[in-house]
Coordinates of C-alpha atoms in Angstrom, one line a residue:
L398 CA -27.4 71.3 -151.5
G399 CA -25.7 71.5 -155.7
Y400 CA -27.8 75.5 -155.2
S401 CA -25.3 76.5 -152.2
R402 CA -21.4 77.4 -152.2
L403 CA -20.5 74.3 -150.5
G404 CA -21.9 72.4 -153.5
T405 CA -20.5 74.5 -156.5
N406 CA -16.9 74.5 -154.6
I407 CA -17.2 70.8 -154.8
V408 CA -18.5 70.6 -158.6
S409 CA -15.3 73.0 -159.6
Y410 CA -12.9 70.9 -158.2
F411 CA -13.6 68.2 -160.9
M412 CA -14.1 70.6 -163.7
P413 CA -10.8 71.4 -165.7
G414 CA -9.2 74.2 -165.4
R415 CA -5.3 75.4 -164.3
E416 CA -3.8 78.5 -162.3
M417 CA -2.9 80.8 -164.0
I418 CA 0.6 82.0 -165.1
G419 CA 2.3 84.9 -164.7
R420 CA 2.0 86.3 -168.3
E421 CA -1.7 85.0 -168.7
R422 CA -2.0 87.1 -165.3
N423 CA -0.7 90.0 -165.8
R424 CA -3.0 90.2 -168.5
I425 CA -5.9 89.3 -167.4
E426 CA -6.0 90.7 -164.0
P427 CA -5.7 94.3 -165.4
L428 CA -8.6 93.8 -167.8
F429 CA -10.7 92.3 -165.2
R430 CA -10.3 94.7 -162.9
D431 CA -11.3 97.6 -165.6
L432 CA -14.1 95.1 -166.2
L433 CA -15.4 95.2 -162.6
L434 CA -14.9 99.1 -162.0
E435 CA -17.9 99.6 -165.2
V436 CA -20.5 97.0 -164.0
N437 CA -20.2 98.4 -160.4
K438 CA -21.0 101.3 -161.7
N439 CA -23.6 100.4 -164.1
Y440 CA -25.3 97.8 -161.7
G441 CA -24.4 98.9 -158.3
T442 CA -22.1 95.9 -157.5
N443 CA -19.5 95.8 -154.8
Y444 CA -17.2 93.3 -157.0
K445 CA -13.8 92.8 -156.3
Y446 CA -11.1 91.2 -158.2
E447 CA -10.1 89.4 -155.3
D448 CA -14.0 87.6 -154.9
F449 CA -13.3 85.6 -158.3
K450 CA -11.2 82.7 -159.3
I451 CA -10.0 82.3 -163.2
K452 CA -8.6 79.1 -164.4
I453 CA -7.4 78.7 -167.9
T454 CA -7.6 75.1 -170.2
D455 CA -5.3 74.4 -172.9
D456 CA -8.1 74.2 -175.5
K457 CA -8.0 74.8 -179.0
V458 CA -10.6 76.6 -179.5
L459 CA -12.0 79.6 -178.3
N460 CA -14.0 78.1 -175.4
A461 CA -15.3 79.8 -171.8
F462 CA -17.3 78.9 -169.3
A463 CA -18.6 80.2 -165.9
L464 CA -19.9 78.2 -162.8
G465 CA -21.1 78.5 -159.1
Y466 CA -20.5 82.1 -157.5
K467 CA -17.1 83.1 -158.6
H468 CA -15.5 80.9 -161.2
I469 CA -14.4 81.4 -164.9
T470 CA -12.4 79.5 -166.8
I471 CA -11.2 80.7 -169.8
G472 CA -9.5 78.2 -173.1
S473 CA -5.9 79.9 -173.5
Q474 CA -6.5 80.0 -177.9
C475 CA -8.6 83.1 -176.0
L476 CA -5.5 84.9 -175.0
D477 CA -3.4 83.6 -178.0
S478 CA -6.0 84.5 -180.6
L479 CA -8.0 87.6 -179.4
T480 CA -7.0 90.8 -178.9
D481 CA -7.4 92.2 -174.9
L482 CA -11.0 94.1 -176.2
Q483 CA -11.8 90.8 -177.1
L484 CA -11.0 89.1 -174.4
K485 CA -12.5 91.6 -172.2
S486 CA -16.2 91.1 -173.9
V487 CA -15.7 87.2 -173.1
L488 CA -14.2 88.2 -169.3
A489 CA -17.6 90.3 -169.0
H490 CA -20.0 87.7 -170.6
E491 CA -18.8 85.0 -168.9
L492 CA -19.1 87.2 -165.5
A493 CA -23.1 88.2 -166.4
H494 CA -23.7 84.2 -165.8
L495 CA -22.1 85.1 -162.2
Y496 CA -24.4 88.3 -161.8
Y497 CA -27.2 86.6 -163.0
K498 CA -26.5 83.3 -160.9
D499 CA -27.1 81.1 -164.2
S500 CA -23.8 79.2 -163.8
V501 CA -25.6 78.4 -160.2
H502 CA -28.1 76.0 -161.6
N503 CA -25.4 74.3 -163.8
A504 CA -23.4 73.6 -161.7
S505 CA -26.5 71.9 -159.4
M506 CA -26.9 69.8 -162.4
I507 CA -23.5 68.4 -162.5
F508 CA -23.5 68.1 -158.3
S509 CA -27.2 66.0 -158.4
S510 CA -25.2 63.4 -161.0
Y511 CA -22.8 62.9 -158.3
V512 CA -25.3 62.1 -156.2
T513 CA -27.0 59.2 -158.4
L514 CA -23.3 57.9 -158.8
V515 CA -23.3 57.7 -154.8
I516 CA -25.9 55.9 -154.2
M517 CA -25.8 53.4 -157.4
Y518 CA -22.0 52.9 -156.1
A519 CA -23.7 52.0 -152.7
Y520 CA -26.2 49.3 -154.1
G521 CA -22.8 47.6 -156.3
S522 CA -21.2 47.4 -152.4
I523 CA -24.1 45.5 -151.2
V524 CA -24.5 43.5 -153.8
A525 CA -20.9 42.5 -153.8
I526 CA -20.9 42.3 -150.7
Q527 CA -23.9 39.3 -150.9
T528 CA -21.5 37.4 -153.9
I529 CA -18.5 37.3 -151.6
V530 CA -20.3 35.9 -148.5
K531 CA -21.9 33.5 -150.7
T532 CA -18.4 32.9 -152.5
V533 CA -17.0 32.1 -149.3
T534 CA -19.7 30.3 -147.3
G535 CA -21.6 28.7 -150.3
Q536 CA -25.1 30.3 -148.9
T537 CA -26.4 34.4 -148.7
G538 CA -26.0 35.8 -145.3
T539 CA -30.0 36.6 -144.1
L540 CA -28.8 39.9 -143.2
V541 CA -26.7 40.8 -146.3
T542 CA -29.3 38.9 -148.7
V543 CA -32.2 41.8 -146.3
A544 CA -29.5 44.5 -146.6
S545 CA -29.7 43.8 -150.4
Y546 CA -33.0 43.7 -151.1
L547 CA -33.7 46.7 -149.2
G548 CA -30.9 49.2 -151.5
L549 CA -33.0 47.6 -154.5
L550 CA -36.3 48.8 -152.9
I551 CA -34.7 52.3 -151.9
L552 CA -32.1 53.2 -154.1
L553 CA -33.9 51.6 -157.5
P554 CA -37.3 54.1 -157.5
V555 CA -35.0 56.6 -156.8
I556 CA -32.5 55.6 -159.7
V557 CA -34.8 55.1 -162.2
L558 CA -36.7 59.2 -161.3
K559 CA -33.2 60.7 -161.0
W560 CA -32.6 59.3 -165.0
V561 CA -36.5 60.8 -166.0
S562 CA -35.9 63.7 -164.2
N563 CA -32.7 64.4 -165.2
K564 CA -34.2 64.3 -168.9
V565 CA -36.9 66.8 -168.2
Y566 CA -34.5 69.0 -166.5
L567 CA -31.9 68.3 -169.2
Y568 CA -34.4 69.4 -172.0
L569 CA -35.4 72.7 -169.9
S570 CA -31.7 73.8 -168.6
M571 CA -30.9 73.9 -172.2
L572 CA -33.7 76.1 -174.0
M573 CA -33.1 78.5 -170.3
N574 CA -29.4 78.3 -171.4
R575 CA -29.6 79.1 -174.7
T576 CA -32.4 81.8 -173.3
V577 CA -29.9 83.6 -170.8
E578 CA -27.0 83.5 -173.4
Y579 CA -29.1 86.4 -174.7
R580 CA -28.9 88.1 -171.0
A581 CA -25.9 87.7 -170.9
D582 CA -24.7 88.7 -174.3
A583 CA -27.0 92.6 -173.2
F584 CA -24.7 92.7 -170.3
V585 CA -21.7 92.7 -172.2
V586 CA -23.6 95.9 -174.1
N587 CA -24.3 97.4 -171.2
V588 CA -20.6 97.6 -169.8
G589 CA -19.7 99.4 -173.5
L590 CA -18.0 95.9 -175.7
K591 CA -20.6 95.2 -177.8
D592 CA -18.6 95.6 -181.2
P593 CA -15.4 93.3 -179.9
F594 CA -18.1 90.8 -178.8
I595 CA -19.7 90.7 -182.2
E596 CA -15.5 89.7 -182.9
V597 CA -15.7 86.7 -181.1
L598 CA -18.7 85.8 -181.8
E599 CA -17.7 86.2 -186.0
I600 CA -14.7 84.4 -184.8
M601 CA -16.8 81.2 -183.1
D602 CA -19.1 80.8 -186.3
N603 CA -16.4 80.5 -188.7
Q604 CA -14.9 77.9 -186.1
S605 CA -18.2 76.3 -185.1
I606 CA -20.6 73.4 -186.8
V607 CA -23.7 74.2 -186.2
D608 CA -25.8 71.0 -185.9
D609 CA -29.3 72.5 -187.7
S610 CA -30.8 69.5 -187.0
F611 CA -34.7 69.2 -184.6
Y612 CA -32.6 67.2 -182.0
G613 CA -29.7 69.1 -182.1
R614 CA -31.3 72.4 -181.5
L615 CA -33.3 71.1 -178.9
I616 CA -30.1 69.8 -177.1
A617 CA -28.1 72.8 -178.5
T618 CA -26.4 74.5 -175.0
H619 CA -26.1 78.3 -176.6
P620 CA -27.6 79.3 -179.5
A621 CA -26.2 79.5 -182.8
P622 CA -23.6 82.4 -183.1
K623 CA -25.3 83.7 -185.9
L624 CA -28.2 84.2 -183.9
R625 CA -26.5 85.9 -181.5
I626 CA -25.0 88.1 -183.6
G627 CA -28.7 89.2 -184.9
A628 CA -29.7 90.3 -181.5
L629 CA -26.7 92.3 -181.0
E630 CA -27.3 94.2 -184.2
D631 CA -31.1 93.8 -183.4
D632 CA -30.8 95.5 -180.3
L633 CA -30.9 92.7 -178.3
K634 CA -34.5 91.3 -179.5
Q635 CA -35.6 88.6 -178.0
K636 CA -34.7 84.7 -179.6
N637 CA -36.6 82.5 -177.5
I638 CA -39.7 83.0 -177.0
L639 CA -40.7 80.1 -174.5
G640 CA -37.6 79.9 -173.2
S641 CA -38.9 83.4 -171.7
L642 CA -41.4 81.6 -169.6
L643 CA -39.2 80.5 -167.5
I644 CA -36.3 82.8 -166.6
S645 CA -35.8 87.0 -167.9
T646 CA -34.4 88.2 -170.6
P647 CA -33.5 91.0 -172.3
D648 CA -37.1 92.1 -173.1
N649 CA -38.6 90.6 -169.8
K650 CA -37.6 92.7 -167.1
L651 CA -39.1 90.5 -164.2
N652 CA -36.4 88.8 -162.3
I653 CA -38.6 85.5 -162.3
V654 CA -35.4 83.1 -163.0
D655 CA -34.9 81.9 -158.8
N656 CA -38.6 81.0 -157.8
G657 CA -40.0 79.6 -160.9
F658 CA -37.0 77.3 -161.3
Q659 CA -37.1 76.7 -157.9
K660 CA -40.7 76.3 -157.6
L661 CA -40.1 73.5 -160.7
L662 CA -37.7 71.9 -158.8
L663 CA -39.2 71.4 -156.1
I664 CA -42.4 70.0 -157.6
L665 CA -40.3 67.6 -159.2
L666 CA -38.7 66.5 -155.3
G667 CA -42.2 65.9 -154.3
V668 CA -43.9 64.2 -157.0
G669 CA -39.9 61.8 -156.2
F670 CA -40.9 61.6 -152.8
I671 CA -43.9 60.5 -152.9
W672 CA -43.4 58.3 -156.0
C673 CA -40.6 56.2 -153.7
G674 CA -43.1 56.5 -150.7
Y675 CA -45.0 54.7 -152.7
Q676 CA -43.0 51.5 -154.1
V677 CA -42.1 50.9 -149.8
F678 CA -45.7 50.7 -149.6
D679 CA -46.5 48.7 -151.6
Y680 CA -44.0 46.3 -151.2
Y681 CA -44.7 46.5 -147.9
H682 CA -48.7 45.1 -148.9
T683 CA -47.6 42.9 -151.1
L684 CA -45.6 40.8 -148.4
A685 CA -48.0 40.9 -145.7
K686 CA -50.5 39.6 -147.4
P687 CA -51.4 35.7 -147.2
K688 CA -49.8 32.8 -149.7
I689 CA -53.3 31.0 -150.5
N690 CA -52.0 27.8 -152.5
F691 CA -54.8 26.1 -154.8
V692 CA -55.0 21.9 -155.0
Y693 CA -56.7 20.8 -158.2
R694 CA -57.6 17.2 -157.7

């Protein structure tokens, strides 16, 4: 569901961003329309301005992100401190994430966290009802007790599995995110905006503090700006070889992102169903065992 348009639209409502005001729209719309003409010519697409929804966040640093199939969010600092060509190159980079559907994977991960919260709140409600019944009546109702144990039996393994798989997904997702940034940068070059985008990366490099520790590199969502600048200056040679095993890159023309990623998710889902099924079987199998009382004399 997180990969569907419905799921990504639900996520978009919870993400930061407001509607553009007049002056922002008057600046962004012609730039984006011109960009779409260039993309349609180079990539054979049929994009129209009305296909996309652009929002603004009032950030004090340069920031922009794409989400789902059609949402682009631009930080107001981009409008305040960037030239038209620089702003257009940022829009091109975010459009690349929509074109390659990188932003759909991120939206699905956010959506999955909502599902976990719903499960946890549902179980918390069951426990709360049990507590209220016990307080009011002085004893725990059988039906409520059974319901609470069933909730623990079914929901807790799902929550645990979700936590584990989310960690695995997180590290893989960050690895893939760093890889697709190079591909999105290549998209910017292909629409003729290489130089202004390098200027944007240089501004980001001056503003950002990069955690160069092992864990910092492991969970980084983006490569360091200097690495991206180097990749652009070196004709986009791939800087993240391991990530290219799971996603297509500027040097890897095989478009395996969807198939490879979906296979990985299906494997995780299958393991989850098997594990939860085993937990249910083991619980009832244990209940069915006869109890033996040993008497010592």
